[in-house]
CSV table of C-alpha atoms in Angstrom, one decimal:
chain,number,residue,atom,x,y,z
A,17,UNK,CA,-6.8,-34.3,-11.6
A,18,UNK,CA,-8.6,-33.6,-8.5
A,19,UNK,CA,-12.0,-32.1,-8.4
A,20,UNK,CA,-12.3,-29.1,-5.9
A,21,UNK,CA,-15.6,-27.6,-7.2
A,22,UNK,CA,-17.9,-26.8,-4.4
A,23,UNK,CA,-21.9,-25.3,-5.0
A,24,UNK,CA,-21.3,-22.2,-4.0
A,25,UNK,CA,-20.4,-19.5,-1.0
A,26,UNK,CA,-22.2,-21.0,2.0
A,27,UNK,CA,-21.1,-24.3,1.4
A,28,UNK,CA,-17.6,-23.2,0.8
A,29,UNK,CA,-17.4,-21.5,4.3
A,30,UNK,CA,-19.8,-23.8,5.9
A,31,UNK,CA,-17.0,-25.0,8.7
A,32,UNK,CA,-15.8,-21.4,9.7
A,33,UNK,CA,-15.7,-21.7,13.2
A,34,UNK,CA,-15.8,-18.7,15.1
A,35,UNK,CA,-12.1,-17.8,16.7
A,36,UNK,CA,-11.0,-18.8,13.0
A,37,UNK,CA,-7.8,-17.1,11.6
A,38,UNK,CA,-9.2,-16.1,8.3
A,39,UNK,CA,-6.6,-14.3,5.0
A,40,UNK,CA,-8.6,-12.4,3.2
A,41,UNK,CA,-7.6,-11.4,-0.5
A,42,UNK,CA,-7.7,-7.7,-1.9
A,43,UNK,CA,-6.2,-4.2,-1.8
A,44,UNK,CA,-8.9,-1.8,-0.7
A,45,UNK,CA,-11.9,-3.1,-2.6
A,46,UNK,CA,-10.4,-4.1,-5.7
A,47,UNK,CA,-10.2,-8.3,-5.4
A,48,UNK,CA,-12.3,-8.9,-2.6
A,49,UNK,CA,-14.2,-12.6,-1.9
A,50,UNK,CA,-17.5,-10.4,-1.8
A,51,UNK,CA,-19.1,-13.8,-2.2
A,52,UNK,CA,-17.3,-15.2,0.6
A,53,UNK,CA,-17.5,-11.8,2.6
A,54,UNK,CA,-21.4,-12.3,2.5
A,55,UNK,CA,-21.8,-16.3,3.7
A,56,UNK,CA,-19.8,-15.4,6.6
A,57,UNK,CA,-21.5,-12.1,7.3
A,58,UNK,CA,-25.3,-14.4,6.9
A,59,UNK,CA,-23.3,-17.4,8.6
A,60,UNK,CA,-23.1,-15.2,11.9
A,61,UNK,CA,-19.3,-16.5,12.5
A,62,UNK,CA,-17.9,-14.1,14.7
A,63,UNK,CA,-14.5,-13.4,17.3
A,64,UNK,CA,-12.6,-13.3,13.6
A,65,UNK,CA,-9.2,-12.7,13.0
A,66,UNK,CA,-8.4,-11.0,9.9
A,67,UNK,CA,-5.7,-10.9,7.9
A,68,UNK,CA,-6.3,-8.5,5.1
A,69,UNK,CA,-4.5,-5.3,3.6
A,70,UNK,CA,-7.3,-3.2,4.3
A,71,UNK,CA,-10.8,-3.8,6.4
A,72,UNK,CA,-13.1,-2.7,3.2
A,73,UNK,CA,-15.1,0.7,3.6
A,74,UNK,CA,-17.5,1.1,5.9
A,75,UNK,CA,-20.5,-0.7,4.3
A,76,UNK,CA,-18.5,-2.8,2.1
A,77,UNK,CA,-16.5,-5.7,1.8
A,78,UNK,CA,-14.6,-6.4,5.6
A,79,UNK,CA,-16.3,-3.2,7.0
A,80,UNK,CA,-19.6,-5.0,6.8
A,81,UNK,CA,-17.9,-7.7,9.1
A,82,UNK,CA,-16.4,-5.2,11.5
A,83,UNK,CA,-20.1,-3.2,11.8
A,84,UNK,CA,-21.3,-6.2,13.0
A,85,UNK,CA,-18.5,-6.3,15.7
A,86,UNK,CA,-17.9,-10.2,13.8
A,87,UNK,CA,-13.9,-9.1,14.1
A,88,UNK,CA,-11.8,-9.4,17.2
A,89,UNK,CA,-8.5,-8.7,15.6
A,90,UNK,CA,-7.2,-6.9,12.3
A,91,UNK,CA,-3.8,-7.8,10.6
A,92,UNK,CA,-3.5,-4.9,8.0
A,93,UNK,CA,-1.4,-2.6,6.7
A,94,UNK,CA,-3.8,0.9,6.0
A,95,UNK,CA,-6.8,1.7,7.9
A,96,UNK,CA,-7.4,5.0,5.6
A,97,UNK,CA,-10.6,6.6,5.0
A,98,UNK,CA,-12.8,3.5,6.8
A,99,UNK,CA,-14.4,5.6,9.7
A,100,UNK,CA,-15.6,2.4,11.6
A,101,UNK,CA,-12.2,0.4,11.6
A,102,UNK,CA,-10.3,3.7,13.1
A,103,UNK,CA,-13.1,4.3,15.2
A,104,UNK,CA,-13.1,0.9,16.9
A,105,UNK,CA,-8.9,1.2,16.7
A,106,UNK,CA,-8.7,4.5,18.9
A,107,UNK,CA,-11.6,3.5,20.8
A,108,UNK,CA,-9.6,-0.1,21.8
A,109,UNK,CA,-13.1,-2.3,20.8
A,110,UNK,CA,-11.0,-4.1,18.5
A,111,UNK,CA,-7.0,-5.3,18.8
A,112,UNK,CA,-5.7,-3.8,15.7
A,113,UNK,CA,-2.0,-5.2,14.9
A,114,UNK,CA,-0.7,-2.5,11.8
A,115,UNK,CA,2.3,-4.0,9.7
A,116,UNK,CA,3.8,-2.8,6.9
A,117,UNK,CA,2.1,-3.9,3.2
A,118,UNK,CA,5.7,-5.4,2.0
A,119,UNK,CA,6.0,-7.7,5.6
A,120,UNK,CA,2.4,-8.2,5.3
A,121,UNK,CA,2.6,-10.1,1.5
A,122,UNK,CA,6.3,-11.4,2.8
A,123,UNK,CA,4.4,-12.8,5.8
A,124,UNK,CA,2.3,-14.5,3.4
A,125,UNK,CA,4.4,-15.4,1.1
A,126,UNK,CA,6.6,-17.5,3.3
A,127,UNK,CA,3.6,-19.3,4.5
A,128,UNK,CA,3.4,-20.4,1.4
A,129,UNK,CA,6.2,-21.2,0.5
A,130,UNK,CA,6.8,-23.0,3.9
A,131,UNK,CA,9.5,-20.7,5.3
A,132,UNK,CA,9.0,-19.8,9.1
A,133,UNK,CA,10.3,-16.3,8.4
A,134,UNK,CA,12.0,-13.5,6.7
A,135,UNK,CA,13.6,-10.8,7.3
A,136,UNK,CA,12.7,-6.9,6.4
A,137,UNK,CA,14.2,-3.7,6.7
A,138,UNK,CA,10.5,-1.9,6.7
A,139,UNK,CA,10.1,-0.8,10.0
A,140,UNK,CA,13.5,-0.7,11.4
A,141,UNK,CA,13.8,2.3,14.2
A,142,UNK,CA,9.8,2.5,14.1
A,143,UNK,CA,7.8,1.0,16.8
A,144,UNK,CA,7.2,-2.0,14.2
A,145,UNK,CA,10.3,-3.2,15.8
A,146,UNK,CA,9.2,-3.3,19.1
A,147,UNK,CA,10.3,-7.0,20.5
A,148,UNK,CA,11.2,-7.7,17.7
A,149,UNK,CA,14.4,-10.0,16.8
A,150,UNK,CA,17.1,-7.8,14.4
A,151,UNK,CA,20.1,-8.9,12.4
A,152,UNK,CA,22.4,-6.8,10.6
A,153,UNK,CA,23.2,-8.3,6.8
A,154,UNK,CA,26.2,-6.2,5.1
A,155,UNK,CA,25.9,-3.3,7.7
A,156,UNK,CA,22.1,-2.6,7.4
A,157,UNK,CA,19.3,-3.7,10.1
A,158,UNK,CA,16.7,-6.3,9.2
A,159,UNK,CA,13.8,-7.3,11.4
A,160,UNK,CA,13.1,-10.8,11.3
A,161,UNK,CA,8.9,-11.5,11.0
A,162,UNK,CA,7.4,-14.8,10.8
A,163,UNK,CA,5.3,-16.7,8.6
A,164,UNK,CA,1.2,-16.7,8.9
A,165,UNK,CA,-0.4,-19.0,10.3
A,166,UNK,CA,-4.5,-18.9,9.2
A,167,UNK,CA,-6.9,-21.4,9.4
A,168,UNK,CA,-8.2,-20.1,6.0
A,169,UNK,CA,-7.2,-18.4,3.3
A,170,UNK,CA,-10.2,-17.0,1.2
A,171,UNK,CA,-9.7,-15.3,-2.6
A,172,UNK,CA,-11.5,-14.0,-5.2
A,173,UNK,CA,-9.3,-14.7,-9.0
A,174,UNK,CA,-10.9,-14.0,-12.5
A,175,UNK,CA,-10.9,-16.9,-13.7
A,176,UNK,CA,-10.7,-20.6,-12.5
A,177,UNK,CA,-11.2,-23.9,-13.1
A,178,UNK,CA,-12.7,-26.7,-11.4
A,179,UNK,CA,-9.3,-28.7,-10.7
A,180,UNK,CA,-8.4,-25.2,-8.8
A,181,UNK,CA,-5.9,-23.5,-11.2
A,182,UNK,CA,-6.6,-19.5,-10.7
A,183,UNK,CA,-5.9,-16.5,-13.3
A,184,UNK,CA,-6.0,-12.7,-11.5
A,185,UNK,CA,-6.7,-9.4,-13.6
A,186,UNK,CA,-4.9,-6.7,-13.5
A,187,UNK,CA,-4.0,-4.8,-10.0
A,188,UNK,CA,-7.2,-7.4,-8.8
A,189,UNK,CA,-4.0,-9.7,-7.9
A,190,UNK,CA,-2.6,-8.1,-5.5
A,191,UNK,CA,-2.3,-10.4,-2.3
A,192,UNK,CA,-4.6,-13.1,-4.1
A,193,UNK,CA,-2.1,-15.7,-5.4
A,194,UNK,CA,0.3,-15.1,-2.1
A,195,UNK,CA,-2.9,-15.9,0.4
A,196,UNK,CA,-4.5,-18.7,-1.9
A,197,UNK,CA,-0.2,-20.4,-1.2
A,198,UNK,CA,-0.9,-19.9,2.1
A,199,UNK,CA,-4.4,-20.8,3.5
A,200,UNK,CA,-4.5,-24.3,5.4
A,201,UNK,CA,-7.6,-24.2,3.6
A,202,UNK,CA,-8.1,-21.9,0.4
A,203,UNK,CA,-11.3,-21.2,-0.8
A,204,UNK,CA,-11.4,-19.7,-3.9
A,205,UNK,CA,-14.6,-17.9,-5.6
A,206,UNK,CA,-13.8,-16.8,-9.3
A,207,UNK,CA,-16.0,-14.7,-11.7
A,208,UNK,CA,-15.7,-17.7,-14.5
A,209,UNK,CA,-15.0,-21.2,-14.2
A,210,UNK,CA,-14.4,-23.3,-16.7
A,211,UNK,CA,-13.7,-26.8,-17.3
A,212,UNK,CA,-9.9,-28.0,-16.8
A,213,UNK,CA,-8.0,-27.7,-20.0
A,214,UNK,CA,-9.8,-24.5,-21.0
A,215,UNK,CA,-7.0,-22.3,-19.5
A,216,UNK,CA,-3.4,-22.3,-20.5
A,217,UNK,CA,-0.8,-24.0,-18.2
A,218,UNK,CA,1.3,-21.3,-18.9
A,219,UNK,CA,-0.8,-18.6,-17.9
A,220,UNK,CA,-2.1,-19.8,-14.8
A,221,UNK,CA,-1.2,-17.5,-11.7
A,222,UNK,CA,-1.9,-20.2,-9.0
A,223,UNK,CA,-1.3,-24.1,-9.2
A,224,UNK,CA,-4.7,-25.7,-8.3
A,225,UNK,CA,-2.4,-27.6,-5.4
A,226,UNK,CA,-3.0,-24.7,-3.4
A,227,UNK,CA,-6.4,-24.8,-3.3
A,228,UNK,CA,-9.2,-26.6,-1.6
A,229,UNK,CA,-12.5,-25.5,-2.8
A,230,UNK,CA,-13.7,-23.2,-5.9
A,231,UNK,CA,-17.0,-22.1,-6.9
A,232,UNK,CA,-18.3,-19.2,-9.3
A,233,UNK,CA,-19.5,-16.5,-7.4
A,234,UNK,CA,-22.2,-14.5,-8.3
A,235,UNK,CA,-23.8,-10.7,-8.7
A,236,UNK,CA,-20.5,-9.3,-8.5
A,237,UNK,CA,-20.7,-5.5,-7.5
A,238,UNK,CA,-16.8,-4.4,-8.1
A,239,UNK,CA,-17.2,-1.0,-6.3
A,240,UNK,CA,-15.1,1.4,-6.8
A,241,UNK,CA,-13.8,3.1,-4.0
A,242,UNK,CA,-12.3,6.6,-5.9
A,243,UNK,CA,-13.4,6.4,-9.3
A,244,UNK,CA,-11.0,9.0,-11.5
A,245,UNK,CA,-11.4,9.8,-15.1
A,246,UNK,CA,-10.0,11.9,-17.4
A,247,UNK,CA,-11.8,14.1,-20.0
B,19,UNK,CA,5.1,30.6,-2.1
B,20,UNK,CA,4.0,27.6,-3.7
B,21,UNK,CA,0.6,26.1,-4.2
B,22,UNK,CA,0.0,22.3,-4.2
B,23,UNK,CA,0.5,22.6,-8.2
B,24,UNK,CA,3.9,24.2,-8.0
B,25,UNK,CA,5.4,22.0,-5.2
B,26,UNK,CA,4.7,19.3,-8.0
B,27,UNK,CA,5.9,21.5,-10.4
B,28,UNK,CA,9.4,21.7,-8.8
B,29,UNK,CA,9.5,18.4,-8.3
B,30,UNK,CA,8.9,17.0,-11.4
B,31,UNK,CA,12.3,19.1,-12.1
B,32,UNK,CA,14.3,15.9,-9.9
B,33,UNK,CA,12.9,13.7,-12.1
B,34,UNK,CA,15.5,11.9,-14.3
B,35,UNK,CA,15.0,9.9,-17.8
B,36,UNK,CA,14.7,6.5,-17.8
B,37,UNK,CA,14.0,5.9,-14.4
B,38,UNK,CA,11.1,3.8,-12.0
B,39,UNK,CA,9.2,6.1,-10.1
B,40,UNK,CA,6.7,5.3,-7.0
B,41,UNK,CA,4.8,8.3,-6.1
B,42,UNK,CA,2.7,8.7,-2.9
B,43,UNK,CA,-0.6,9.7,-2.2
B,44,UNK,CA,-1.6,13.3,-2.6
B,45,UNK,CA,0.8,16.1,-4.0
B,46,UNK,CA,2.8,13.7,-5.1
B,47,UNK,CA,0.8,12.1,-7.4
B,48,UNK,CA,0.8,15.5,-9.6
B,49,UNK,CA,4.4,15.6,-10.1
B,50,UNK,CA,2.8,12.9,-12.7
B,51,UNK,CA,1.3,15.6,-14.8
B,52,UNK,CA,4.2,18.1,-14.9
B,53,UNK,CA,7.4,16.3,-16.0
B,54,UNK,CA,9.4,17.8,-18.6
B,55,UNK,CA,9.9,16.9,-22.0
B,56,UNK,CA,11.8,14.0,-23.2
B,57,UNK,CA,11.5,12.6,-19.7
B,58,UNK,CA,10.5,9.2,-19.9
B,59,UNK,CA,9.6,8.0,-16.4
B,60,UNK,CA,7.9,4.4,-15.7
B,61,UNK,CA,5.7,4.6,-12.7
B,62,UNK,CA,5.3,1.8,-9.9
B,63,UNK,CA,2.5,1.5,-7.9
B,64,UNK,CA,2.6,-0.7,-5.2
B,65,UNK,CA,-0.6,-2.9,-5.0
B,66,UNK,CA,0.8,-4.2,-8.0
B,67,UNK,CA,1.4,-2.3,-11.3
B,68,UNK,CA,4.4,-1.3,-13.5
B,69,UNK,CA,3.5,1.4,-15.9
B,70,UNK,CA,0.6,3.0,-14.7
B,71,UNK,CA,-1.0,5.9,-17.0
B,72,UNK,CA,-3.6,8.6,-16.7
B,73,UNK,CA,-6.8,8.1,-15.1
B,74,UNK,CA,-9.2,6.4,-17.7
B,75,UNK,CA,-12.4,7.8,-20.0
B,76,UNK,CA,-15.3,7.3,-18.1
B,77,UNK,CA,-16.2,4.7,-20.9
B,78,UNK,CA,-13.0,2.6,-19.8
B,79,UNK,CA,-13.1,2.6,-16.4
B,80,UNK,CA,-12.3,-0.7,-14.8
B,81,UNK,CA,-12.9,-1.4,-11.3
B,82,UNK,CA,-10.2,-4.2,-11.0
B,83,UNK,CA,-7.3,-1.9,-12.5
B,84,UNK,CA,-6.6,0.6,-9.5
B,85,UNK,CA,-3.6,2.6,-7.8
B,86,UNK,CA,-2.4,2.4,-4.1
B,87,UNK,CA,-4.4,5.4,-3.4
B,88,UNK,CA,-7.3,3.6,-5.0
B,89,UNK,CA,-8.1,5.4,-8.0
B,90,UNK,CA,-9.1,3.9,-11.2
B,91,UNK,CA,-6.2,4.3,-13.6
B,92,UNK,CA,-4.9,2.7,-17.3
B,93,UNK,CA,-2.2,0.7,-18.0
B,94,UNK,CA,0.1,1.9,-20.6
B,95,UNK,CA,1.2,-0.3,-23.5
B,96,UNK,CA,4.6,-2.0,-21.9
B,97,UNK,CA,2.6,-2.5,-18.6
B,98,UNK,CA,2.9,-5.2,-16.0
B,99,UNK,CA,1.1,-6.4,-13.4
B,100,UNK,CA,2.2,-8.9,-10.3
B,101,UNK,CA,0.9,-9.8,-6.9
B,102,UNK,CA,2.2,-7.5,-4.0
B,103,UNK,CA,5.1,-9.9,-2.8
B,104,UNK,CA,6.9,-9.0,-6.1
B,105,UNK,CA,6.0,-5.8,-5.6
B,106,UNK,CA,7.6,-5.2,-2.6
B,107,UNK,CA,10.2,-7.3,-4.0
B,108,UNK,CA,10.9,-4.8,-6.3
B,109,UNK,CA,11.1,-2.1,-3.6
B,110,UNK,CA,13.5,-3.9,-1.6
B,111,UNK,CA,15.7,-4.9,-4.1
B,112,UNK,CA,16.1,-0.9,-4.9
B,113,UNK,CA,15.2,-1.5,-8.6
B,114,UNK,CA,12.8,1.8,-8.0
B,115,UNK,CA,15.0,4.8,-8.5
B,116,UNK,CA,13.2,7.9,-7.0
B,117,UNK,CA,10.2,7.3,-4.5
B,118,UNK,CA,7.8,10.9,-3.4
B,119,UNK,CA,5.8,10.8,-0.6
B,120,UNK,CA,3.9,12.9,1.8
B,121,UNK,CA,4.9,13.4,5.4
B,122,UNK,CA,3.8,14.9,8.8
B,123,UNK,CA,7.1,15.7,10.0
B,124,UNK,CA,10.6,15.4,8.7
B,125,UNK,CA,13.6,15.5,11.2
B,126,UNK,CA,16.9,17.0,10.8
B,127,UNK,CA,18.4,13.8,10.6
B,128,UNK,CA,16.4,12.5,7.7
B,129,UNK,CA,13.7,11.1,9.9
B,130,UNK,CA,10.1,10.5,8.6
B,131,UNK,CA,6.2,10.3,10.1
B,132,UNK,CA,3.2,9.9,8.4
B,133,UNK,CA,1.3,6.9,9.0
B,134,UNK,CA,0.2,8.0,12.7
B,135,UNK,CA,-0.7,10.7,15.6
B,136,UNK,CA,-1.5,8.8,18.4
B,137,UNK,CA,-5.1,8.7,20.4
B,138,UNK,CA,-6.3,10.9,17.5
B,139,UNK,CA,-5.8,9.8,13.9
B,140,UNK,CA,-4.4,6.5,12.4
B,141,UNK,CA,-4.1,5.9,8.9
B,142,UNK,CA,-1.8,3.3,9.0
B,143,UNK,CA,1.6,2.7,7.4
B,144,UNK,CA,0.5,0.9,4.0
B,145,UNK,CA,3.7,0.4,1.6
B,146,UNK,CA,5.5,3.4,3.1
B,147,UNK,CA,7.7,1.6,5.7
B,148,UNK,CA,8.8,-0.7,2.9
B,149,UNK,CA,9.3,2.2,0.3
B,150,UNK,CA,11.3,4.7,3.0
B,151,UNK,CA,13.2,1.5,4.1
B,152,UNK,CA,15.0,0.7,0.5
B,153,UNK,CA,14.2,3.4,-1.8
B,154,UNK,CA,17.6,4.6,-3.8
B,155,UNK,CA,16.3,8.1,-3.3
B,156,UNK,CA,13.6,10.1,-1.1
B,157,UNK,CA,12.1,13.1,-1.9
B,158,UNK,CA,9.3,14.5,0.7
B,159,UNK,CA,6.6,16.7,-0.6
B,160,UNK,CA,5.1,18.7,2.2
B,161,UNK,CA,3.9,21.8,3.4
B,162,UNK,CA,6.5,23.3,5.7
B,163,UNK,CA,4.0,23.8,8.7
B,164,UNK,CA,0.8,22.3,9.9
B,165,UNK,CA,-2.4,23.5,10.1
B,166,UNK,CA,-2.0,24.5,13.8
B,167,UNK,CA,1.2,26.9,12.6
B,168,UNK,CA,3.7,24.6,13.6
B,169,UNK,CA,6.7,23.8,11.7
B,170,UNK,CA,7.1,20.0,10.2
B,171,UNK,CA,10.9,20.3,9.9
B,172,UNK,CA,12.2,19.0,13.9
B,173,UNK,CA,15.4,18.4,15.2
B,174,UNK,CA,13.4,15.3,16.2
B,175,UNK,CA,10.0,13.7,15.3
B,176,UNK,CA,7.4,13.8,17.7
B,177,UNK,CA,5.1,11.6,16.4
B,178,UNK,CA,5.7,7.5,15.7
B,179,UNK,CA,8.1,7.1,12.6
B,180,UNK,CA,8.0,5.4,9.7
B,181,UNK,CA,11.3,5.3,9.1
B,182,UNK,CA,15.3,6.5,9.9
B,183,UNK,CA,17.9,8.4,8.3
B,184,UNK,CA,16.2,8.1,4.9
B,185,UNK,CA,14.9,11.3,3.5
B,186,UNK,CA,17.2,13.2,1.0
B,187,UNK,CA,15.3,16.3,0.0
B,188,UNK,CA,12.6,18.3,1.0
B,189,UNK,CA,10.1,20.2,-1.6
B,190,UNK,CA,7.8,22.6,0.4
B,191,UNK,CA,5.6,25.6,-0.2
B,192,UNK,CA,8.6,27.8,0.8
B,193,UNK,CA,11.7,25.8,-0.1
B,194,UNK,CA,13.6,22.9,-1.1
B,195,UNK,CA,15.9,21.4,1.7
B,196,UNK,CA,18.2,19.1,1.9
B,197,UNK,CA,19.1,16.6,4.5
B,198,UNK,CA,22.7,17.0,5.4
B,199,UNK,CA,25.2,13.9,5.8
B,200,UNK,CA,25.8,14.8,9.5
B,201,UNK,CA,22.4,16.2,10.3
B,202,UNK,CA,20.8,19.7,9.4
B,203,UNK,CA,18.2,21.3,7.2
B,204,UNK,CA,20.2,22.7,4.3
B,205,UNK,CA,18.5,25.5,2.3
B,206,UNK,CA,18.9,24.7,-1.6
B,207,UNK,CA,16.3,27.2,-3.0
B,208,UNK,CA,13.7,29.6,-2.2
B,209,UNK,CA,10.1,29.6,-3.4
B,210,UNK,CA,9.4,32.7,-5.7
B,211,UNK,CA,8.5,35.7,-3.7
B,212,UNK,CA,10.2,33.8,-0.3
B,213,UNK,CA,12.7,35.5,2.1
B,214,UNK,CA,15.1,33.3,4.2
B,215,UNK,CA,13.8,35.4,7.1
B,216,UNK,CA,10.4,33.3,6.0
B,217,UNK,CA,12.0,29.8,5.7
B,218,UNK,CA,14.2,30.9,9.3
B,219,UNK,CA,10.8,31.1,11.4
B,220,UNK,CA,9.0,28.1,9.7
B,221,UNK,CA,11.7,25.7,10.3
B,222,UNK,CA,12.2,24.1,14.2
B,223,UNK,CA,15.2,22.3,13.8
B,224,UNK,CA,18.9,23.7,12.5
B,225,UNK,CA,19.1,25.1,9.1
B,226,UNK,CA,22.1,25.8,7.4
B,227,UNK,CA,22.1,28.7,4.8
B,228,UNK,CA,25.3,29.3,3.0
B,229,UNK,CA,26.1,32.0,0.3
B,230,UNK,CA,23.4,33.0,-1.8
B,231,UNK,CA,20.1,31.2,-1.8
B,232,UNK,CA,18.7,31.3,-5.4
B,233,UNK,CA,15.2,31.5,-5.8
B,234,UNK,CA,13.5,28.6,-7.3
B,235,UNK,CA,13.3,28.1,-11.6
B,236,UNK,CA,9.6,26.7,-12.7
């Protein structure tokens, strides 16, 4: 098998140049590289383009990027209750391009999967469409959106191993496996990794084809952006 | 009139068994807590969960299990998780049966905004341009004016869409509403205590009223 173990987070993103196209895993701040996140934040990379559902909060996760004024452009989907990321939208400091979260992990999807586009009816009649090519299939409208195109793709899975093969947990998943497919690089940090065999063929969420360097990250935080319980 | 509680309350009365539910953020994630008896209802959320359950014990919270509005929740026995392209998948292959959402205004054509009020406030669209694009059926939980007075039911949107045509019904503090075929706010039911006269002056575009309007059952 091939060995893609690498020593840790600053070697992994060592050759992020800044202009880099960058996918970033996670739905709000649930399965975020935070180990990643922080290299490139030390690193001083900057003029980014992100590709992420969400830009963290404001002190955590992409927001720590976007404080820093590291991020020229955002792909997402929500903006939500991150003051800094609306405040720099509305104020036009940083180019902002929203898409739906279906097109968004399509987008992704067919990157990896090495399709140039799909077609979507999310966003049909919205200003979505705007310049955009539409086809009708069986008397409904479907925009057509292209594949990704990122310099790197950078995850955060459960658990890995060191010939690359990645397990998720739970709603952590989200646009993980879909990114890690897509990346021209992938980089993948992981909260255990283990030697290859350890984890079942059969359970693994993401071939270790896909990606290009893993390492076990460290001090994971895991914040919780709206914790809820129940008595 | 109806408080947040009893818009959900209604609701949860167009809930049918057996059925895949996405609920939005905000009023309608209570329609969670008040469906009826014998109503079994499996709930998607769209960052990537089939079967989501209440919010967790302190003791079991677990930061990597959340909602689409970002709150720590369980998974119920039966549960599934996937990455979002399945998700979505899901969505657009209409296998979800009822979605509820929020919205800032509804048109008389079915039309729906919410992600968006330009130069002032953007939230973004998250899944709801996917969800409003496939969903089987639409419900809308809102209030039937905003805070400024003004009513949320147009003959057209103002502000930036997030979708066309798509919005069945209508669940407000003062009414339910449906969308008719050809166009029109048409009044189903009245909130307890609610005159038509009421629902008349809080409702821009054209609403039809015919034969007796029955006041809504809890």
């Amino acid at each position: 098998m091939i060995y893609k173990l690498i020593t840790d987070a600053a070697a992994a993103v060592a050759d992020i140049t800044d202009g880099s196209t960058l996918m970033l895993g996670g739905f709000g701040l649930c399965g975020i590289p935070e180990n990643c996140i922080q290299a490139i934040l030390e690193k001083g990379t900057t003029n980014l383009t992100c590709i992420s559902n969400n830009a963290g909060v404001d002190d955590f996760g992409i927001g720590l990027l976007l404080q820093q004024k590291r991020v020229k452009k955002m792909i997402s989907s929500y903006v939500g209750e991150n003051e800094e990321f609306e405040r720099q939208l509305l104020s036009g400091e940083l180019e902002v391009e929203l898409i739906p979260q279906g097109t968004l992990a399509f987008r992704c999807m067919a990157a990896g999967y090495g399709m140039p586009a799909i077609f979507t009816p999310a966003g049909v009649g919205t200003e979505v469409a705007v310049g955009k090519e539409s086809r009708i299939f069986d008397g409904k409208e479907y925009l057509l959106e292209t594949a990704f195109n990122a310099d790197f793709a950078i995850v955060k899975a459960w658990k890995g191993d060191t010939d690359g093969n990645l397990i998720f947990k739970s709603t952590a998943r989200n646009f993980n496996p879909l990114m890690a497919m897509a990346g021209k690089i992938t980089i993948a940090e992981v909260e255990e990794l283990v030697e290859p065999g350890i984890l079942d063929p059969d359970q693994i969420h993401t071939p270790g084809i896909y990606v290009h360097r893993i390492f076990e990250g460290k001090n994971y935080e895991k914040r919780i952006e709206k914790r809820t319980t129940s008595k | 009139m109806l408080d947040k509680e009893g818009i959900a309350k209604r609701i949860a009365k167009e809930v049918k068994n057996n059925t895949y539910v996405n609920l939005g953020i905000g009023i309608p994630t209570l329609v969670a807590n008040y469906l009826h008896e014998g109503i079994n209802v499996c709930f998607q959320s769209e960052n990537g969960l089939l079967g989501v359950g209440p919010f967790p014990k302190e003791y079991a919270v677990d930061p990597d299990t959340i909602n689409a509005g970002k709150q720590t929740i369980t998974a119920l026995p039966g549960a599934s998780s996937f990455d979002s392209a399945m998700s979505f998948g899901m969505i657009h292959s209409k296998k979800i049966d009822l979605t509820i959402l929020g919205a800032m205004e509804v048109s008389e054509n079915g039309d729906i905004a919410n992600w968006k009020i330009p130069g002032k406030m953007v939230k973004g669209m998250g899944g709801a341009m996917d969800l409003v694009a496939s969903a089987k059926h639409i419900i809308v939980a809102m209030q039937h004016v905003n805070k400024a007075g003004e009513s949320k039911l147009l003959a057209k949107c103002d502000l930036p869409l997030t979708g066309k045509n798509c919005v069945k019904r209508i669940v407000t503090e003062l009414a339910v509403i449906d969308i008719a075929p050809e166009g029109g706010f048409v009044l189903i039911e009245r909130a307890p205590g609610v005159s038509i006269e009421q629902i008349k002056n809080a409702t821009a575009g054209k609403l039809l009223i015919s034969g007796d309007i029955p006041e809504m059952a809890l």
